[in-house]
């Protein structure tokens, strides 16, 4: 029996962006586009008209209300679809509200197909671990399932590295178009420069980032780090 694909409702008010998101979803193995909606009201109608919907790819800025209001409405209506926020909203208060509303992933615009594909594959692995009968064997199994949403296998981290801190450093690097040095990464995330460099080097070791010298002022060049946009594509073929 063929496993049913994960059905995605794309909710985006910009028709060009909505079409691009739908094409990204359709090209990701294991996913199918259930429908595309350009407003909160249209999304609520689509949830019923195109059931089952497993996942919403949700812009937070909609013409008839905030995306988090849609999250509340779909829960009130008994819809159990998960939500990945796809937005330009960088306000940390909005991020906290999104977590409270049950958003499982938060992807900042602009992004490429690799970044979205990475999030979708993480979500698929998360679902595969939870969509089965039985109970969790213990806390470690629950932790591993939840860590899949962030692409972090906690059991494989080197001693002294924490998954939550790695997630923060990875997110900062992913959203820095010009890359980061250990100094700027430390400033952006609130950790020490030495700590930032340890995590950045781990991202390089695991293929998620690249390292290159930066030549600026007179003196020893500083190492710069960039997110490897090809990592998600290569990881999917392992």
Short mmCIF file of N, CA and C in Angstrom, two decimals, residues 41-227:
data_model
loop_
_atom_site.label_atom_id
_atom_site.label_comp_id
_atom_site.label_asym_id
_atom_site.label_seq_id
_atom_site.Cartn_x
_atom_site.Cartn_y
_atom_site.Cartn_z
N UNK A 41 -10.02 33.99 5.16
CA UNK A 41 -11.33 33.40 4.91
C UNK A 41 -11.24 32.28 3.89
N UNK A 42 -10.44 32.49 2.83
CA UNK A 42 -10.30 31.47 1.80
C UNK A 42 -9.60 30.24 2.36
N UNK A 43 -8.67 30.45 3.29
CA UNK A 43 -7.97 29.32 3.90
C UNK A 43 -8.93 28.47 4.71
N UNK A 44 -9.81 29.10 5.49
CA UNK A 44 -10.78 28.34 6.29
C UNK A 44 -11.72 27.54 5.40
N UNK A 45 -12.12 28.13 4.27
CA UNK A 45 -12.98 27.40 3.34
C UNK A 45 -12.23 26.22 2.72
N UNK A 46 -10.94 26.45 2.38
CA UNK A 46 -10.16 25.41 1.73
C UNK A 46 -9.90 24.23 2.66
N UNK A 47 -9.79 24.50 3.96
CA UNK A 47 -9.57 23.42 4.92
C UNK A 47 -10.70 22.40 4.87
N UNK A 48 -11.92 22.87 4.66
CA UNK A 48 -13.07 21.96 4.57
C UNK A 48 -13.23 21.39 3.16
N UNK A 49 -13.03 22.25 2.15
CA UNK A 49 -13.27 21.82 0.78
C UNK A 49 -12.23 20.84 0.26
N UNK A 50 -11.02 20.90 0.81
CA UNK A 50 -9.93 20.07 0.28
C UNK A 50 -9.36 19.13 1.35
N UNK A 51 -10.18 18.76 2.29
CA UNK A 51 -9.75 17.84 3.35
C UNK A 51 -9.35 16.49 2.74
N UNK A 52 -8.37 15.79 3.35
CA UNK A 52 -7.65 16.21 4.56
C UNK A 52 -6.49 17.15 4.23
N UNK A 53 -6.25 18.11 5.11
CA UNK A 53 -5.08 18.98 5.03
C UNK A 53 -4.22 18.68 6.25
N UNK A 54 -2.96 18.35 6.02
CA UNK A 54 -2.05 17.99 7.11
C UNK A 54 -1.22 19.15 7.60
N UNK A 55 -0.92 20.09 6.69
CA UNK A 55 0.04 21.13 7.00
C UNK A 55 -0.33 22.42 6.29
N UNK A 56 -0.24 23.54 7.00
CA UNK A 56 -0.41 24.85 6.40
C UNK A 56 0.95 25.51 6.24
N UNK A 57 1.23 26.03 5.06
CA UNK A 57 2.38 26.88 4.82
C UNK A 57 1.83 28.29 4.85
N UNK A 58 2.01 28.98 5.97
CA UNK A 58 1.19 30.14 6.30
C UNK A 58 1.98 31.44 6.37
N UNK A 59 1.60 32.40 5.51
CA UNK A 59 2.09 33.77 5.64
C UNK A 59 1.33 34.43 6.79
N UNK A 60 2.02 35.21 7.60
CA UNK A 60 1.35 35.81 8.76
C UNK A 60 0.65 37.12 8.41
N UNK A 61 1.02 37.75 7.32
CA UNK A 61 0.40 39.03 6.93
C UNK A 61 -0.63 38.77 5.83
N UNK A 62 -1.89 38.65 6.22
CA UNK A 62 -2.97 38.38 5.28
C UNK A 62 -3.89 39.60 5.18
N UNK A 63 -4.58 39.78 4.07
CA UNK A 63 -5.39 40.99 3.88
C UNK A 63 -6.60 41.09 4.82
N UNK A 64 -7.07 39.97 5.36
CA UNK A 64 -8.26 40.01 6.21
C UNK A 64 -7.97 39.52 7.63
N UNK A 65 -6.71 39.66 8.06
CA UNK A 65 -6.39 39.29 9.44
C UNK A 65 -5.01 38.68 9.54
N UNK A 66 -4.50 38.63 10.76
CA UNK A 66 -3.17 38.08 10.98
C UNK A 66 -3.21 36.55 10.89
N UNK A 67 -2.11 35.97 10.42
CA UNK A 67 -2.05 34.52 10.28
C UNK A 67 -2.24 33.78 11.59
N UNK A 68 -1.80 34.39 12.70
CA UNK A 68 -1.98 33.72 13.99
C UNK A 68 -3.46 33.68 14.39
N UNK A 69 -4.24 34.64 13.90
CA UNK A 69 -5.69 34.57 14.11
C UNK A 69 -6.27 33.37 13.37
N UNK A 70 -5.71 33.08 12.20
CA UNK A 70 -6.15 31.89 11.46
C UNK A 70 -5.81 30.63 12.23
N UNK A 71 -4.63 30.60 12.87
CA UNK A 71 -4.26 29.44 13.68
C UNK A 71 -5.30 29.20 14.77
N UNK A 72 -5.70 30.27 15.45
CA UNK A 72 -6.68 30.14 16.52
C UNK A 72 -8.02 29.67 15.97
N UNK A 73 -8.41 30.20 14.80
CA UNK A 73 -9.70 29.83 14.21
C UNK A 73 -9.73 28.37 13.78
N UNK A 74 -8.63 27.89 13.21
CA UNK A 74 -8.66 26.49 12.75
C UNK A 74 -8.67 25.53 13.93
N UNK A 75 -8.00 25.89 15.04
CA UNK A 75 -8.07 25.04 16.23
C UNK A 75 -9.48 25.05 16.82
N UNK A 76 -10.10 26.24 16.84
CA UNK A 76 -11.46 26.34 17.37
C UNK A 76 -12.44 25.53 16.53
N UNK A 77 -12.15 25.40 15.23
CA UNK A 77 -13.02 24.64 14.34
C UNK A 77 -12.71 23.16 14.34
N UNK A 78 -11.71 22.75 15.13
CA UNK A 78 -11.39 21.34 15.24
C UNK A 78 -10.43 20.81 14.21
N UNK A 79 -9.76 21.70 13.46
CA UNK A 79 -8.78 21.26 12.47
C UNK A 79 -7.45 20.98 13.17
N UNK A 80 -6.86 19.85 12.89
CA UNK A 80 -5.61 19.46 13.54
C UNK A 80 -4.37 19.66 12.70
N UNK A 81 -4.48 20.39 11.58
CA UNK A 81 -3.33 20.59 10.70
C UNK A 81 -2.21 21.34 11.42
N UNK A 82 -0.98 20.94 11.15
CA UNK A 82 0.17 21.66 11.68
C UNK A 82 0.42 22.91 10.82
N UNK A 83 1.27 23.80 11.34
CA UNK A 83 1.52 25.08 10.67
C UNK A 83 3.01 25.36 10.61
N UNK A 84 3.49 25.69 9.41
CA UNK A 84 4.81 26.27 9.23
C UNK A 84 4.60 27.73 8.82
N UNK A 85 5.08 28.66 9.64
CA UNK A 85 4.95 30.08 9.32
C UNK A 85 6.02 30.45 8.29
N UNK A 86 5.59 31.12 7.22
CA UNK A 86 6.49 31.59 6.17
C UNK A 86 6.27 33.09 6.08
N UNK A 87 7.18 33.87 6.61
CA UNK A 87 6.88 35.27 6.85
C UNK A 87 8.13 36.13 6.89
N UNK A 88 7.93 37.43 6.72
CA UNK A 88 9.02 38.40 6.90
C UNK A 88 9.00 38.99 8.30
N UNK A 89 8.07 38.57 9.16
CA UNK A 89 7.94 39.10 10.51
C UNK A 89 9.09 38.61 11.38
N UNK A 90 9.98 39.55 11.77
CA UNK A 90 11.16 39.20 12.56
C UNK A 90 11.02 39.60 14.02
N UNK A 91 9.90 40.18 14.39
CA UNK A 91 9.68 40.61 15.77
C UNK A 91 9.67 39.38 16.68
N UNK A 92 10.53 39.38 17.69
CA UNK A 92 10.63 38.21 18.56
C UNK A 92 9.33 37.97 19.32
N UNK A 93 8.56 39.03 19.59
CA UNK A 93 7.27 38.85 20.26
C UNK A 93 6.33 38.04 19.37
N UNK A 94 6.39 38.27 18.06
CA UNK A 94 5.56 37.50 17.12
C UNK A 94 6.02 36.05 17.08
N UNK A 95 7.33 35.84 17.14
CA UNK A 95 7.86 34.47 17.16
C UNK A 95 7.33 33.73 18.39
N UNK A 96 7.35 34.39 19.55
CA UNK A 96 6.84 33.76 20.77
C UNK A 96 5.35 33.45 20.64
N UNK A 97 4.59 34.39 20.06
CA UNK A 97 3.16 34.16 19.87
C UNK A 97 2.92 32.99 18.92
N UNK A 98 3.77 32.88 17.90
CA UNK A 98 3.63 31.79 16.94
C UNK A 98 3.85 30.44 17.63
N UNK A 99 4.85 30.37 18.49
CA UNK A 99 5.10 29.14 19.23
C UNK A 99 3.90 28.79 20.10
N UNK A 100 3.34 29.81 20.78
CA UNK A 100 2.17 29.59 21.63
C UNK A 100 0.96 29.12 20.83
N UNK A 101 0.89 29.56 19.56
CA UNK A 101 -0.24 29.20 18.71
C UNK A 101 -0.07 27.83 18.07
N UNK A 102 1.06 27.16 18.32
CA UNK A 102 1.26 25.82 17.79
C UNK A 102 2.02 25.76 16.49
N UNK A 103 2.66 26.85 16.08
CA UNK A 103 3.46 26.84 14.86
C UNK A 103 4.68 25.95 15.07
N UNK A 104 4.88 24.98 14.19
CA UNK A 104 5.96 24.00 14.40
C UNK A 104 7.28 24.41 13.75
N UNK A 105 7.22 25.33 12.77
CA UNK A 105 8.43 25.84 12.11
C UNK A 105 8.19 27.30 11.76
N UNK A 106 9.29 28.06 11.71
CA UNK A 106 9.19 29.50 11.43
C UNK A 106 10.28 29.83 10.42
N UNK A 107 9.87 30.10 9.16
CA UNK A 107 10.82 30.32 8.08
C UNK A 107 10.73 31.77 7.61
N UNK A 108 11.87 32.48 7.68
CA UNK A 108 11.90 33.90 7.34
C UNK A 108 12.09 34.11 5.84
N UNK A 109 11.31 35.04 5.29
CA UNK A 109 11.50 35.47 3.91
C UNK A 109 12.63 36.49 3.88
N UNK A 110 13.38 36.57 2.76
CA UNK A 110 13.30 35.70 1.58
C UNK A 110 14.08 34.40 1.82
N UNK A 111 13.69 33.37 1.11
CA UNK A 111 14.37 32.09 1.24
C UNK A 111 14.32 31.40 -0.12
N UNK A 112 15.13 30.37 -0.26
CA UNK A 112 15.17 29.63 -1.51
C UNK A 112 14.51 28.26 -1.38
N UNK A 113 14.49 27.55 -2.47
CA UNK A 113 13.86 26.23 -2.48
C UNK A 113 14.55 25.29 -1.50
N UNK A 114 15.89 25.42 -1.36
CA UNK A 114 16.61 24.51 -0.47
C UNK A 114 16.17 24.69 0.98
N UNK A 115 15.98 25.95 1.40
CA UNK A 115 15.58 26.21 2.79
C UNK A 115 14.19 25.65 3.07
N UNK A 116 13.25 25.87 2.16
CA UNK A 116 11.91 25.34 2.36
C UNK A 116 11.91 23.82 2.28
N UNK A 117 12.64 23.27 1.33
CA UNK A 117 12.72 21.81 1.24
C UNK A 117 13.29 21.20 2.50
N UNK A 118 14.28 21.88 3.09
CA UNK A 118 14.87 21.41 4.34
C UNK A 118 13.80 21.32 5.42
N UNK A 119 12.99 22.39 5.56
CA UNK A 119 11.94 22.41 6.59
C UNK A 119 10.89 21.33 6.34
N UNK A 120 10.53 21.13 5.08
CA UNK A 120 9.52 20.12 4.78
C UNK A 120 10.03 18.72 5.09
N UNK A 121 11.28 18.45 4.77
CA UNK A 121 11.83 17.13 5.06
C UNK A 121 11.95 16.90 6.57
N UNK A 122 12.32 17.95 7.31
CA UNK A 122 12.35 17.83 8.77
C UNK A 122 10.96 17.50 9.30
N UNK A 123 9.96 18.18 8.76
CA UNK A 123 8.59 17.93 9.20
C UNK A 123 8.17 16.51 8.85
N UNK A 124 8.54 16.03 7.67
CA UNK A 124 8.17 14.67 7.26
C UNK A 124 8.79 13.64 8.19
N UNK A 125 10.05 13.85 8.58
CA UNK A 125 10.71 12.91 9.50
C UNK A 125 10.03 12.94 10.87
N UNK A 126 9.65 14.13 11.30
CA UNK A 126 8.94 14.29 12.57
C UNK A 126 7.62 13.51 12.55
N UNK A 127 6.84 13.67 11.48
CA UNK A 127 5.56 12.96 11.36
C UNK A 127 5.77 11.46 11.31
N UNK A 128 6.79 11.04 10.58
CA UNK A 128 7.04 9.59 10.45
C UNK A 128 7.34 8.97 11.80
N UNK A 129 7.96 9.75 12.70
CA UNK A 129 8.28 9.23 14.02
C UNK A 129 7.08 9.19 14.95
N UNK A 130 6.07 10.03 14.68
CA UNK A 130 4.93 10.11 15.58
C UNK A 130 3.66 9.47 15.03
N UNK A 131 3.58 9.34 13.71
CA UNK A 131 2.37 8.75 13.11
C UNK A 131 2.46 7.23 13.10
N UNK A 132 2.49 6.65 14.26
CA UNK A 132 2.54 5.19 14.39
C UNK A 132 1.90 4.82 15.72
N UNK A 133 1.36 3.62 15.82
CA UNK A 133 0.71 3.22 17.07
C UNK A 133 1.71 2.98 18.18
N UNK A 134 1.20 2.99 19.40
CA UNK A 134 2.05 2.69 20.54
C UNK A 134 2.40 3.93 21.33
N UNK A 135 3.19 3.72 22.36
CA UNK A 135 3.61 4.79 23.24
C UNK A 135 5.12 5.00 23.13
N UNK A 136 5.55 6.21 23.48
CA UNK A 136 6.98 6.49 23.51
C UNK A 136 7.64 5.62 24.58
N UNK A 137 8.83 5.14 24.26
CA UNK A 137 9.53 4.29 25.21
C UNK A 137 10.06 5.09 26.39
N UNK A 138 10.30 6.37 26.18
CA UNK A 138 10.82 7.20 27.26
C UNK A 138 11.09 8.60 26.78
N UNK A 139 11.69 9.41 27.66
CA UNK A 139 11.94 10.81 27.35
C UNK A 139 12.86 10.97 26.15
N UNK A 140 13.87 10.11 26.03
CA UNK A 140 14.81 10.23 24.93
C UNK A 140 14.11 10.11 23.58
N UNK A 141 13.15 9.20 23.48
CA UNK A 141 12.44 9.03 22.21
C UNK A 141 11.60 10.25 21.88
N UNK A 142 10.94 10.83 22.88
CA UNK A 142 10.18 12.06 22.68
C UNK A 142 11.11 13.19 22.25
N UNK A 143 12.25 13.32 22.92
CA UNK A 143 13.21 14.38 22.58
C UNK A 143 13.71 14.24 21.15
N UNK A 144 14.00 13.00 20.74
CA UNK A 144 14.49 12.78 19.38
C UNK A 144 13.43 13.16 18.35
N UNK A 145 12.17 12.82 18.61
CA UNK A 145 11.10 13.14 17.66
C UNK A 145 10.94 14.65 17.52
N UNK A 146 10.96 15.37 18.64
CA UNK A 146 10.80 16.82 18.58
C UNK A 146 12.02 17.49 17.96
N UNK A 147 13.20 16.92 18.20
CA UNK A 147 14.42 17.50 17.64
C UNK A 147 14.43 17.41 16.12
N UNK A 148 13.71 16.46 15.54
CA UNK A 148 13.67 16.33 14.09
C UNK A 148 13.08 17.56 13.43
N UNK A 149 12.20 18.29 14.14
CA UNK A 149 11.64 19.52 13.58
C UNK A 149 12.71 20.58 13.37
N UNK A 150 13.78 20.48 14.13
CA UNK A 150 14.86 21.47 14.02
C UNK A 150 16.06 20.92 13.27
N UNK A 151 15.94 19.69 12.79
CA UNK A 151 17.04 19.12 12.03
C UNK A 151 18.23 18.77 12.89
N UNK A 152 18.02 18.60 14.19
CA UNK A 152 19.13 18.35 15.10
C UNK A 152 18.96 17.01 15.77
N UNK A 153 19.91 16.13 15.55
CA UNK A 153 19.92 14.85 16.26
C UNK A 153 20.73 15.05 17.53
N UNK A 154 20.06 15.16 18.67
CA UNK A 154 20.75 15.49 19.93
C UNK A 154 21.75 14.41 20.33
N UNK A 155 21.46 13.19 19.94
CA UNK A 155 22.35 12.11 20.36
C UNK A 155 23.69 12.15 19.64
N UNK A 156 23.78 12.88 18.50
CA UNK A 156 25.01 12.88 17.71
C UNK A 156 25.86 14.12 17.94
N UNK A 157 25.43 15.03 18.80
CA UNK A 157 26.20 16.25 19.04
C UNK A 157 27.45 15.94 19.85
N UNK A 158 28.57 16.60 19.52
CA UNK A 158 29.78 16.43 20.33
C UNK A 158 29.54 16.87 21.77
N UNK A 159 30.32 16.32 22.66
CA UNK A 159 30.20 16.66 24.07
C UNK A 159 30.42 18.17 24.26
N UNK A 160 29.55 18.79 25.04
CA UNK A 160 29.68 20.21 25.31
C UNK A 160 28.84 21.10 24.43
N UNK A 161 28.24 20.55 23.35
CA UNK A 161 27.36 21.32 22.48
C UNK A 161 25.91 21.03 22.81
N UNK A 162 25.11 22.08 22.87
CA UNK A 162 23.70 21.93 23.19
C UNK A 162 22.86 22.16 21.94
N UNK A 163 21.84 21.33 21.73
CA UNK A 163 21.02 21.41 20.52
C UNK A 163 20.32 22.76 20.39
N UNK A 164 19.79 23.29 21.50
CA UNK A 164 19.08 24.56 21.43
C UNK A 164 20.01 25.69 21.00
N UNK A 165 21.23 25.71 21.53
CA UNK A 165 22.19 26.75 21.14
C UNK A 165 22.61 26.58 19.69
N UNK A 166 22.77 25.33 19.26
CA UNK A 166 23.11 25.08 17.86
C UNK A 166 22.00 25.58 16.95
N UNK A 167 20.74 25.37 17.33
CA UNK A 167 19.62 25.85 16.53
C UNK A 167 19.67 27.37 16.38
N UNK A 168 19.99 28.06 17.48
CA UNK A 168 20.04 29.52 17.46
C UNK A 168 21.16 30.02 16.54
N UNK A 169 22.35 29.41 16.66
CA UNK A 169 23.48 29.81 15.80
C UNK A 169 23.19 29.50 14.34
N UNK A 170 22.58 28.32 14.09
CA UNK A 170 22.27 27.95 12.71
C UNK A 170 21.25 28.91 12.10
N UNK A 171 20.24 29.30 12.87
CA UNK A 171 19.23 30.24 12.36
C UNK A 171 19.84 31.59 12.06
N UNK A 172 20.74 32.06 12.94
CA UNK A 172 21.40 33.34 12.70
C UNK A 172 22.24 33.30 11.43
N UNK A 173 22.96 32.21 11.22
CA UNK A 173 23.79 32.08 10.03
C UNK A 173 22.95 31.96 8.78
N UNK A 174 21.85 31.20 8.88
CA UNK A 174 20.99 30.97 7.72
C UNK A 174 20.38 32.27 7.21
N UNK A 175 20.12 33.21 8.09
CA UNK A 175 19.45 34.46 7.71
C UNK A 175 20.43 35.61 7.52
N UNK A 176 21.73 35.32 7.47
CA UNK A 176 22.75 36.36 7.24
C UNK A 176 23.27 36.22 5.82
N UNK A 177 22.79 37.04 4.87
CA UNK A 177 23.17 36.85 3.46
C UNK A 177 24.66 37.01 3.20
N UNK A 178 25.35 37.81 4.02
CA UNK A 178 26.79 38.01 3.84
C UNK A 178 27.62 37.12 4.75
N UNK A 179 26.97 36.21 5.47
CA UNK A 179 27.68 35.35 6.39
C UNK A 179 27.99 36.04 7.70
N UNK A 180 28.64 35.32 8.59
CA UNK A 180 28.98 35.84 9.91
C UNK A 180 30.40 35.43 10.28
N UNK A 181 31.05 36.24 11.08
CA UNK A 181 32.28 35.82 11.74
C UNK A 181 31.90 35.32 13.12
N UNK A 182 32.84 34.74 13.84
CA UNK A 182 32.54 34.31 15.20
C UNK A 182 32.14 35.51 16.06
N UNK A 183 32.76 36.67 15.80
CA UNK A 183 32.46 37.86 16.58
C UNK A 183 31.04 38.34 16.32
N UNK A 184 30.64 38.45 15.05
CA UNK A 184 29.30 38.93 14.74
C UNK A 184 28.24 37.90 15.12
N UNK A 185 28.58 36.62 15.04
CA UNK A 185 27.64 35.58 15.47
C UNK A 185 27.41 35.67 16.98
N UNK A 186 28.48 35.93 17.72
CA UNK A 186 28.35 36.08 19.16
C UNK A 186 27.48 37.28 19.51
N UNK A 187 27.68 38.39 18.80
CA UNK A 187 26.88 39.59 19.05
C UNK A 187 25.41 39.36 18.72
N UNK A 188 25.15 38.58 17.67
CA UNK A 188 23.77 38.35 17.23
C UNK A 188 23.01 37.40 18.14
N UNK A 189 23.73 36.51 18.81
CA UNK A 189 23.05 35.46 19.58
C UNK A 189 23.25 35.55 21.09
N UNK A 190 24.17 36.41 21.53
CA UNK A 190 24.35 36.58 22.96
C UNK A 190 25.26 35.57 23.63
N UNK A 191 25.99 34.77 22.83
CA UNK A 191 26.95 33.84 23.41
C UNK A 191 28.35 34.45 23.29
N UNK A 192 29.34 33.81 23.88
CA UNK A 192 30.70 34.32 23.78
C UNK A 192 31.27 34.02 22.39
N UNK A 193 32.32 34.74 22.03
CA UNK A 193 32.94 34.53 20.73
C UNK A 193 33.49 33.11 20.61
N UNK A 194 34.10 32.61 21.68
CA UNK A 194 34.66 31.26 21.66
C UNK A 194 33.55 30.22 21.47
N UNK A 195 32.43 30.42 22.18
CA UNK A 195 31.30 29.50 22.02
C UNK A 195 30.74 29.55 20.61
N UNK A 196 30.58 30.77 20.09
CA UNK A 196 30.05 30.91 18.73
C UNK A 196 30.94 30.18 17.73
N UNK A 197 32.25 30.32 17.89
CA UNK A 197 33.15 29.67 16.94
C UNK A 197 33.05 28.15 17.03
N UNK A 198 32.89 27.60 18.22
CA UNK A 198 32.75 26.14 18.37
C UNK A 198 31.54 25.63 17.59
N UNK A 199 30.42 26.35 17.72
CA UNK A 199 29.21 25.91 17.03
C UNK A 199 29.32 26.14 15.52
N UNK A 200 29.93 27.23 15.12
CA UNK A 200 30.11 27.48 13.69
C UNK A 200 31.02 26.43 13.07
N UNK A 201 32.05 26.04 13.79
CA UNK A 201 32.94 24.99 13.28
C UNK A 201 32.19 23.66 13.18
N UNK A 202 31.29 23.39 14.12
CA UNK A 202 30.50 22.16 14.04
C UNK A 202 29.60 22.19 12.80
N UNK A 203 29.03 23.36 12.49
CA UNK A 203 28.21 23.47 11.29
C UNK A 203 29.04 23.23 10.03
N UNK A 204 30.29 23.67 10.04
CA UNK A 204 31.18 23.40 8.91
C UNK A 204 31.49 21.91 8.82
N UNK A 205 31.80 21.30 9.95
CA UNK A 205 32.14 19.87 9.98
C UNK A 205 31.00 19.01 9.46
N UNK A 206 29.76 19.41 9.78
CA UNK A 206 28.60 18.62 9.36
C UNK A 206 28.08 19.02 7.99
N UNK A 207 28.76 19.96 7.33
CA UNK A 207 28.39 20.32 5.97
C UNK A 207 27.32 21.37 5.84
N UNK A 208 26.86 21.91 6.97
CA UNK A 208 25.79 22.90 6.91
C UNK A 208 26.29 24.32 6.68
N UNK A 209 27.60 24.51 6.80
CA UNK A 209 28.17 25.84 6.60
C UNK A 209 29.53 25.69 5.92
N UNK A 210 30.00 26.79 5.33
CA UNK A 210 31.32 26.83 4.74
C UNK A 210 32.15 27.89 5.46
N UNK A 211 33.46 27.75 5.40
CA UNK A 211 34.37 28.65 6.09
C UNK A 211 35.33 29.26 5.08
N UNK A 212 35.61 30.56 5.22
CA UNK A 212 36.56 31.21 4.32
C UNK A 212 37.20 32.40 5.05
N UNK A 213 38.45 32.73 4.72
CA UNK A 213 39.09 33.88 5.38
C UNK A 213 38.50 35.19 4.86
N UNK A 214 38.42 36.15 5.74
CA UNK A 214 37.96 37.49 5.38
C UNK A 214 39.12 38.46 5.53
N UNK A 215 39.43 39.17 4.45
CA UNK A 215 40.52 40.13 4.47
C UNK A 215 39.94 41.54 4.54
N UNK A 216 40.25 42.22 5.61
CA UNK A 216 39.75 43.57 5.78
C UNK A 216 40.86 44.47 6.27
N UNK A 217 40.84 44.79 7.55
CA UNK A 217 41.86 45.64 8.12
C UNK A 217 43.21 44.91 8.17
N UNK A 218 44.27 45.69 8.32
CA UNK A 218 45.61 45.13 8.37
C UNK A 218 45.72 44.21 9.59
N UNK A 219 46.30 43.06 9.38
CA UNK A 219 46.42 42.09 10.47
C UNK A 219 45.96 40.73 10.01
N UNK A 220 45.82 39.84 10.97
CA UNK A 220 45.43 38.47 10.67
C UNK A 220 43.99 38.44 10.16
N UNK A 221 43.74 37.76 9.02
CA UNK A 221 42.37 37.71 8.51
C UNK A 221 41.45 36.95 9.45
N UNK A 222 40.18 37.36 9.48
CA UNK A 222 39.19 36.70 10.34
C UNK A 222 38.42 35.69 9.50
N UNK A 223 38.09 34.58 10.11
CA UNK A 223 37.32 33.56 9.40
C UNK A 223 35.87 33.99 9.28
N UNK A 224 35.31 33.79 8.09
CA UNK A 224 33.90 34.05 7.88
C UNK A 224 33.17 32.75 7.60
N UNK A 225 31.91 32.69 8.00
CA UNK A 225 31.10 31.48 7.85
C UNK A 225 29.84 31.82 7.06
N UNK A 226 29.45 30.95 6.16
CA UNK A 226 28.22 31.11 5.38
C UNK A 226 27.40 29.84 5.45
N UNK A 227 26.09 29.99 5.47
CA UNK A 227 25.20 28.83 5.42
C UNK A 227 25.32 28.17 4.06
#
